[in-house]
Short mmCIF file of C-alpha atoms in Angstrom, two decimals:
data_model
loop_
_atom_site.label_atom_id
_atom_site.label_comp_id
_atom_site.label_asym_id
_atom_site.label_seq_id
_atom_site.Cartn_x
_atom_site.Cartn_y
_atom_site.Cartn_z
CA UNK C 1 27.00 -41.77 37.72
CA UNK C 2 23.25 -41.37 37.47
CA UNK C 3 22.01 -42.95 34.20
CA UNK C 4 19.49 -40.17 33.87
CA UNK C 5 22.04 -37.33 33.98
CA UNK C 6 24.21 -39.27 31.42
CA UNK C 7 21.23 -39.54 29.10
CA UNK C 8 20.68 -35.90 29.25
CA UNK C 9 24.19 -34.40 29.04
CA UNK C 10 26.22 -36.66 27.08
CA UNK C 11 24.41 -36.39 23.80
CA UNK C 12 25.42 -32.63 23.57
CA UNK C 13 29.07 -33.50 24.46
CA UNK C 14 29.28 -36.52 22.01
CA UNK C 15 27.31 -35.21 18.96
CA UNK C 16 27.82 -36.69 15.54
CA UNK C 17 29.34 -40.01 16.79
CA UNK C 18 26.30 -42.28 15.96
CA UNK C 19 27.48 -45.94 15.71
CA UNK C 20 30.41 -45.89 17.95
CA UNK C 21 31.87 -49.37 18.95
CA UNK C 22 32.47 -50.18 22.48
CA UNK C 23 35.85 -51.84 22.62
CA UNK C 24 36.38 -51.90 26.64
CA UNK C 25 34.02 -51.84 29.55
CA UNK C 26 35.10 -53.00 32.95
CA UNK C 27 34.56 -51.73 36.38
CA UNK C 28 33.14 -48.34 35.39
CA UNK C 29 35.76 -47.81 32.82
CA UNK C 30 34.78 -47.85 29.01
CA UNK C 31 36.37 -46.92 25.66
CA UNK C 32 34.26 -46.45 22.39
CA UNK C 33 35.87 -46.16 19.06
CA UNK C 34 34.08 -44.55 16.04
CA UNK C 35 35.17 -43.54 12.54
CA UNK C 36 34.45 -42.67 8.92
CA UNK C 37 35.86 -43.19 5.49
CA UNK C 38 34.77 -40.58 2.95
CA UNK C 39 35.58 -40.84 -0.71
CA UNK C 40 34.34 -37.70 -2.59
CA UNK C 41 35.06 -35.67 -5.73
CA UNK C 42 34.03 -32.25 -6.77
CA UNK C 43 33.15 -31.25 -10.30
CA UNK C 44 32.74 -27.57 -11.43
CA UNK C 45 32.79 -25.41 -14.55
CA UNK C 46 35.48 -24.70 -16.91
CA UNK C 47 37.09 -22.03 -14.73
CA UNK C 48 37.38 -24.43 -11.77
CA UNK C 49 37.02 -21.52 -9.27
CA UNK C 50 34.45 -23.29 -7.04
CA UNK C 51 35.15 -26.62 -5.38
CA UNK C 52 37.14 -28.94 -7.60
CA UNK C 53 38.91 -32.13 -7.38
CA UNK C 54 39.53 -34.90 -4.87
CA UNK C 55 37.70 -34.52 -1.50
CA UNK C 56 38.42 -37.52 0.63
CA UNK C 57 39.29 -38.23 4.11
CA UNK C 58 39.67 -40.72 6.89
CA UNK C 59 38.35 -39.91 10.42
CA UNK C 60 38.81 -41.85 13.65
CA UNK C 61 37.98 -40.97 17.23
CA UNK C 62 37.69 -42.29 20.60
CA UNK C 63 35.52 -41.58 23.72
CA UNK C 64 36.58 -42.44 27.24
CA UNK C 65 34.56 -42.69 30.37
CA UNK C 66 35.60 -43.55 33.92
CA UNK C 67 33.15 -43.53 37.06
CA UNK C 68 34.57 -41.76 39.98
CA UNK C 69 31.44 -42.08 42.32
CA UNK C 70 27.75 -42.58 41.90
CA UNK C 71 27.14 -38.98 40.81
CA UNK C 72 30.52 -38.15 39.28
CA UNK C 73 32.55 -39.45 36.23
CA UNK C 74 35.35 -38.32 33.96
CA UNK C 75 35.37 -38.36 30.14
CA UNK C 76 37.52 -37.65 27.41
CA UNK C 77 37.37 -37.46 23.68
CA UNK C 78 39.88 -37.35 20.77
CA UNK C 79 39.15 -37.16 17.12
CA UNK C 80 41.65 -37.04 14.24
CA UNK C 81 41.16 -36.63 10.54
CA UNK C 82 43.49 -37.40 7.48
CA UNK C 83 42.46 -35.35 4.43
CA UNK C 84 43.70 -37.42 1.35
CA UNK C 85 45.28 -35.49 -1.41
CA UNK C 86 45.93 -36.91 -4.99
CA UNK C 87 49.49 -37.96 -4.12
CA UNK C 88 49.68 -40.66 -1.53
CA UNK C 89 52.71 -38.98 0.07
CA UNK C 90 50.70 -35.70 0.57
CA UNK C 91 48.23 -35.75 3.51
CA UNK C 92 47.01 -33.13 5.84
CA UNK C 93 46.35 -34.38 9.42
CA UNK C 94 44.28 -32.29 11.73
CA UNK C 95 43.02 -32.71 15.19
CA UNK C 96 39.25 -32.02 15.18
CA UNK C 97 38.72 -32.64 18.86
CA UNK C 98 40.61 -33.30 22.03
CA UNK C 99 39.06 -32.56 25.38
CA UNK C 100 38.55 -33.93 28.85
CA UNK C 101 35.82 -33.14 31.45
CA UNK C 102 33.82 -34.17 34.46
CA UNK C 103 30.10 -35.08 34.60
CA UNK C 104 28.22 -34.17 37.87
CA UNK C 105 24.71 -33.63 39.09
CA UNK C 106 25.01 -30.00 38.14
CA UNK C 107 26.05 -30.48 34.62
CA UNK C 108 29.08 -31.38 32.54
CA UNK C 109 32.47 -29.27 32.55
CA UNK C 110 34.97 -29.86 29.87
CA UNK C 111 38.28 -28.24 28.62
CA UNK C 112 40.11 -28.53 25.42
CA UNK C 113 39.42 -28.41 21.67
CA UNK C 114 35.78 -28.66 21.31
CA UNK C 115 32.54 -27.16 19.97
CA UNK C 116 31.76 -23.63 21.29
CA UNK C 117 28.24 -22.94 22.82
CA UNK C 118 26.76 -21.37 19.88
CA UNK C 119 27.18 -24.48 17.90
CA UNK C 120 24.01 -25.60 19.58
CA UNK C 121 22.23 -23.10 17.16
CA UNK C 122 24.43 -23.49 14.08
CA UNK C 123 24.00 -27.40 14.15
CA UNK C 124 20.33 -27.00 13.32
CA UNK C 125 21.09 -26.30 9.66
CA UNK C 126 24.48 -28.04 9.49
CA UNK C 127 22.89 -31.02 7.51
CA UNK C 128 24.40 -31.17 4.19
CA UNK C 129 24.80 -34.78 2.91
CA UNK C 130 28.32 -34.38 1.53
CA UNK C 131 31.59 -32.79 2.95
CA UNK C 132 31.46 -29.91 0.49
CA UNK C 133 28.50 -27.72 1.35
CA UNK C 134 26.37 -26.14 4.15
CA UNK C 135 26.70 -24.10 7.26
CA UNK C 136 28.87 -21.34 5.50
CA UNK C 137 26.55 -18.44 6.05
CA UNK C 138 26.35 -17.91 9.68
CA UNK C 139 30.00 -16.96 10.05
CA UNK C 140 30.75 -19.47 12.99
CA UNK C 141 33.43 -21.65 11.33
CA UNK C 142 36.06 -23.45 13.06
CA UNK C 143 38.88 -21.75 15.13
CA UNK C 144 36.91 -18.41 15.11
CA UNK C 145 36.67 -16.70 18.44
CA UNK C 146 35.30 -19.73 20.32
CA UNK C 147 32.88 -20.77 17.77
CA UNK C 148 32.72 -23.92 15.77
CA UNK C 149 35.76 -26.17 17.02
CA UNK C 150 38.26 -24.12 18.91
CA UNK C 151 41.23 -24.77 21.19
CA UNK C 152 41.59 -23.78 24.88
CA UNK C 153 37.82 -23.86 25.32
CA UNK C 154 36.10 -24.18 28.69
CA UNK C 155 32.57 -25.47 28.33
CA UNK C 156 29.55 -26.14 30.62
CA UNK C 157 26.52 -28.13 29.46
CA UNK C 158 23.42 -29.23 31.10
CA UNK C 159 19.82 -30.10 30.31
CA UNK C 160 16.80 -29.08 32.42
CA UNK C 161 13.85 -30.96 31.18
CA UNK C 162 13.31 -29.71 27.63
CA UNK C 163 15.78 -26.85 27.95
CA UNK C 164 19.40 -27.28 27.07
CA UNK C 165 21.98 -24.69 28.19
CA UNK C 166 25.57 -24.41 26.91
CA UNK C 167 28.22 -21.86 27.92
CA UNK C 168 31.79 -21.57 26.65
CA UNK C 169 34.85 -19.51 27.31
CA UNK C 170 37.89 -19.50 25.03
CA UNK C 171 41.03 -18.69 26.99
CA UNK C 172 43.47 -16.18 25.50
CA UNK C 173 46.62 -17.71 24.42
CA UNK C 174 47.87 -14.85 22.16
CA UNK C 175 51.43 -13.77 23.08
CA UNK C 176 50.80 -10.18 21.43
CA UNK C 177 49.74 -7.90 24.34
CA UNK C 178 47.79 -5.84 21.79
CA UNK C 179 45.74 -8.83 20.50
CA UNK C 180 43.46 -11.23 22.17
CA UNK C 181 41.59 -14.43 21.11
CA UNK C 182 39.69 -14.74 24.40
CA UNK C 183 35.99 -15.09 23.76
CA UNK C 184 32.89 -16.27 25.49
CA UNK C 185 29.59 -17.72 24.25
CA UNK C 186 26.17 -18.67 25.70
CA UNK C 187 23.38 -20.73 23.93
CA UNK C 188 20.07 -22.24 24.75
CA UNK C 189 17.79 -24.67 22.89
CA UNK C 190 14.16 -25.62 23.99
CA UNK C 191 12.60 -28.80 22.41
CA UNK C 192 8.70 -28.99 22.42
CA UNK C 193 6.82 -32.13 22.44
CA UNK C 194 5.37 -31.87 19.00
CA UNK C 195 8.81 -31.81 17.06
CA UNK C 196 9.78 -28.14 17.30
CA UNK C 197 13.05 -26.94 18.72
CA UNK C 198 13.73 -23.29 19.30
CA UNK C 199 17.44 -22.01 19.86
CA UNK C 200 19.41 -18.85 20.37
CA UNK C 201 22.97 -17.98 21.17
CA UNK C 202 25.49 -15.11 21.52
CA UNK C 203 29.20 -15.04 21.26
CA UNK C 204 31.54 -11.99 21.80
CA UNK C 205 35.31 -11.30 21.84
CA UNK C 206 37.79 -8.45 21.69
CA UNK C 207 40.46 -9.41 19.01
CA UNK C 208 42.45 -6.22 19.58
CA UNK C 209 42.32 -3.08 21.64
CA UNK C 210 40.70 -1.27 18.74
CA UNK C 211 37.36 -3.14 18.42
CA UNK C 212 34.98 -5.75 19.88
CA UNK C 213 33.35 -8.63 17.82
CA UNK C 214 30.08 -10.25 18.55
CA UNK C 215 27.56 -12.40 16.81
CA UNK C 216 23.92 -13.25 17.74
CA UNK C 217 22.14 -16.44 16.30
CA UNK C 218 18.62 -17.62 16.45
CA UNK C 219 17.21 -20.81 14.87
CA UNK C 220 14.40 -23.34 14.69
CA UNK C 221 13.78 -26.84 13.49
CA UNK C 222 10.64 -28.86 13.01
CA UNK C 223 10.31 -32.53 12.34
CA UNK C 224 7.08 -34.52 11.47
CA UNK C 225 7.07 -37.85 9.81
CA UNK C 226 9.21 -37.91 6.71
CA UNK C 227 9.66 -34.09 6.70
CA UNK C 228 12.25 -32.05 8.58
CA UNK C 229 12.64 -28.22 8.27
CA UNK C 230 15.31 -25.98 9.82
CA UNK C 231 16.15 -22.33 9.60
CA UNK C 232 18.96 -20.17 11.27
CA UNK C 233 19.84 -16.59 11.29
CA UNK C 234 23.00 -14.70 12.40
CA UNK C 235 23.91 -10.97 12.91
CA UNK C 236 27.51 -10.14 13.28
CA UNK C 237 29.13 -7.05 14.49
CA UNK C 238 32.79 -7.05 13.21
CA UNK C 239 32.82 -10.83 13.67
CA UNK C 240 34.09 -11.45 10.17
CA UNK C 241 36.82 -8.86 10.63
CA UNK C 242 37.40 -5.26 11.67
CA UNK C 243 34.94 -2.82 10.07
CA UNK C 244 32.90 -5.67 8.64
CA UNK C 245 29.27 -6.48 9.73
CA UNK C 246 27.34 -9.54 8.33
CA UNK C 247 24.02 -11.12 8.31
CA UNK C 248 23.58 -14.81 7.37
CA UNK C 249 20.58 -17.04 6.69
CA UNK C 250 20.40 -20.75 6.43
CA UNK C 251 17.46 -22.85 5.37
CA UNK C 252 17.00 -26.58 5.01
CA UNK C 253 14.20 -28.99 3.91
CA UNK C 254 14.57 -32.77 3.82
CA UNK C 255 12.03 -35.34 2.73
CA UNK C 256 12.56 -39.11 3.57
CA UNK C 257 11.16 -40.69 0.57
CA UNK C 258 11.66 -44.16 1.60
CA UNK C 259 13.50 -45.95 4.49
CA UNK C 260 16.73 -45.79 2.42
CA UNK C 261 16.35 -42.88 0.11
CA UNK C 262 16.00 -39.20 1.08
CA UNK C 263 16.36 -35.65 -0.60
CA UNK C 264 17.22 -32.28 0.74
CA UNK C 265 17.33 -28.71 -0.40
CA UNK C 266 19.64 -26.31 1.34
CA UNK C 267 19.89 -22.51 0.96
CA UNK C 268 22.72 -20.36 2.48
CA UNK C 269 23.03 -16.71 2.13
CA UNK C 270 25.52 -14.17 3.72
CA UNK C 271 25.81 -10.41 3.11
CA UNK C 272 28.80 -8.40 4.43
CA UNK C 273 28.94 -4.74 4.90
CA UNK C 274 32.00 -2.45 5.18
CA UNK C 275 31.02 -0.12 7.95
CA UNK C 276 33.54 2.52 6.84
CA UNK C 277 32.05 2.86 3.15
CA UNK C 278 28.62 1.19 3.65
CA UNK C 279 29.43 -1.02 0.72
CA UNK C 280 27.81 -4.42 0.79
CA UNK C 281 28.77 -7.67 -0.83
CA UNK C 282 26.96 -11.08 -1.27
CA UNK C 283 29.71 -13.27 0.10
CA UNK C 284 27.61 -16.55 0.16
CA UNK C 285 24.70 -17.36 -2.02
CA UNK C 286 24.25 -21.22 -2.27
CA UNK C 287 21.23 -23.27 -3.37
CA UNK C 288 22.05 -26.84 -2.89
CA UNK C 289 20.01 -29.92 -4.05
CA UNK C 290 21.09 -33.30 -2.54
CA UNK C 291 20.03 -36.86 -2.65
CA UNK C 292 21.27 -39.65 -0.30
CA UNK C 293 20.88 -43.40 -0.34
CA UNK C 294 21.51 -45.48 2.68
CA UNK C 295 22.32 -49.25 1.93
CA UNK C 296 22.41 -49.71 5.66
CA UNK C 297 23.18 -47.80 8.82
CA UNK C 298 26.94 -47.87 7.95
CA UNK C 299 27.06 -47.24 4.28
CA UNK C 300 25.70 -44.58 2.09
CA UNK C 301 26.08 -42.94 -1.25
CA UNK C 302 25.42 -39.26 -1.62
CA UNK C 303 25.32 -36.50 -4.32
CA UNK C 304 24.76 -32.70 -4.18
CA UNK C 305 24.58 -30.08 -6.86
CA UNK C 306 25.17 -26.36 -5.93
CA UNK C 307 23.93 -23.32 -7.96
CA UNK C 308 26.51 -20.69 -6.77
CA UNK C 309 24.86 -17.25 -6.88
CA UNK C 310 28.20 -15.31 -5.97
CA UNK C 311 29.37 -13.25 -8.93
CA UNK C 312 32.33 -15.02 -10.83
CA UNK C 313 31.83 -18.47 -9.17
CA UNK C 314 30.93 -21.60 -10.92
CA UNK C 315 28.10 -24.13 -10.01
CA UNK C 316 29.50 -27.31 -8.89
CA UNK C 317 28.54 -31.03 -8.19
CA UNK C 318 29.69 -33.37 -5.48
CA UNK C 319 29.61 -37.11 -5.46
CA UNK C 320 30.66 -39.28 -2.57
CA UNK C 321 30.50 -42.62 -0.78
CA UNK C 322 30.66 -42.73 3.09
CA UNK C 323 31.36 -45.82 5.47
CA UNK C 324 30.93 -45.11 9.16
CA UNK C 325 31.36 -47.21 12.28
#
């Protein structure tokens, strides 16, 4: 396949796999393996009603590629995670990603469990150092109407100069004729030469015959020298549930103090409204301060403290070490 096309399209498909190790490459066939060991612990107040306790996991994945012709290649990706509990016999295994696809001169087409199109926008502020915080306010979590990571997702991705376009369709596999989990999304991001990226996305579905659910997102990020800023906004119509609208804001600011040390501030806020009563609730209100120290490209230690503004919720603190390959 043309190297220029690979350089443009594959980064969007294989995001967050920096440092993958090539274990096989022969005659146009290649296999890259990557992984992460994460050891973390959450500390909270006496009520322990925020994050609390052990938060550790092991993640491993593989990326496959096979050249078909000069302008066509097949690819696949699989990513598995083991969440580690306090008891060595109690572990939760989850498949994060599992998809296959084809790269061509007109873009990349893939199908399986993967990220929906609007992740192109949400990812701008998904930058927490630890596993505990961040990206909670927008409402586009995993397995949610074709956003985040979801199953049975058909996706198209391509880049035209500085403009990237992603489109996704989540096939309906609900056996209940009165309910549907089909959904579609569309997103675009434009990267300017001076470090500014602008993005927007839309996702919609019809969970039942009684109502439609939709969400609109916009975002921007800017990077210059040691400073990185990002902001996203989401407006959802019954996307968090029937008769529930929401708005969400996420802001991030990071400063790279030295080559190894950096600090970050995150703010996530979400307000939900019951459309039948007009009652509003602050469902997310997080202010997070984090520091990260990179010993090298593979190993880092990280700490974050969250001031939790939701009524009845404790502040909490997360400490972790992470090794990636």
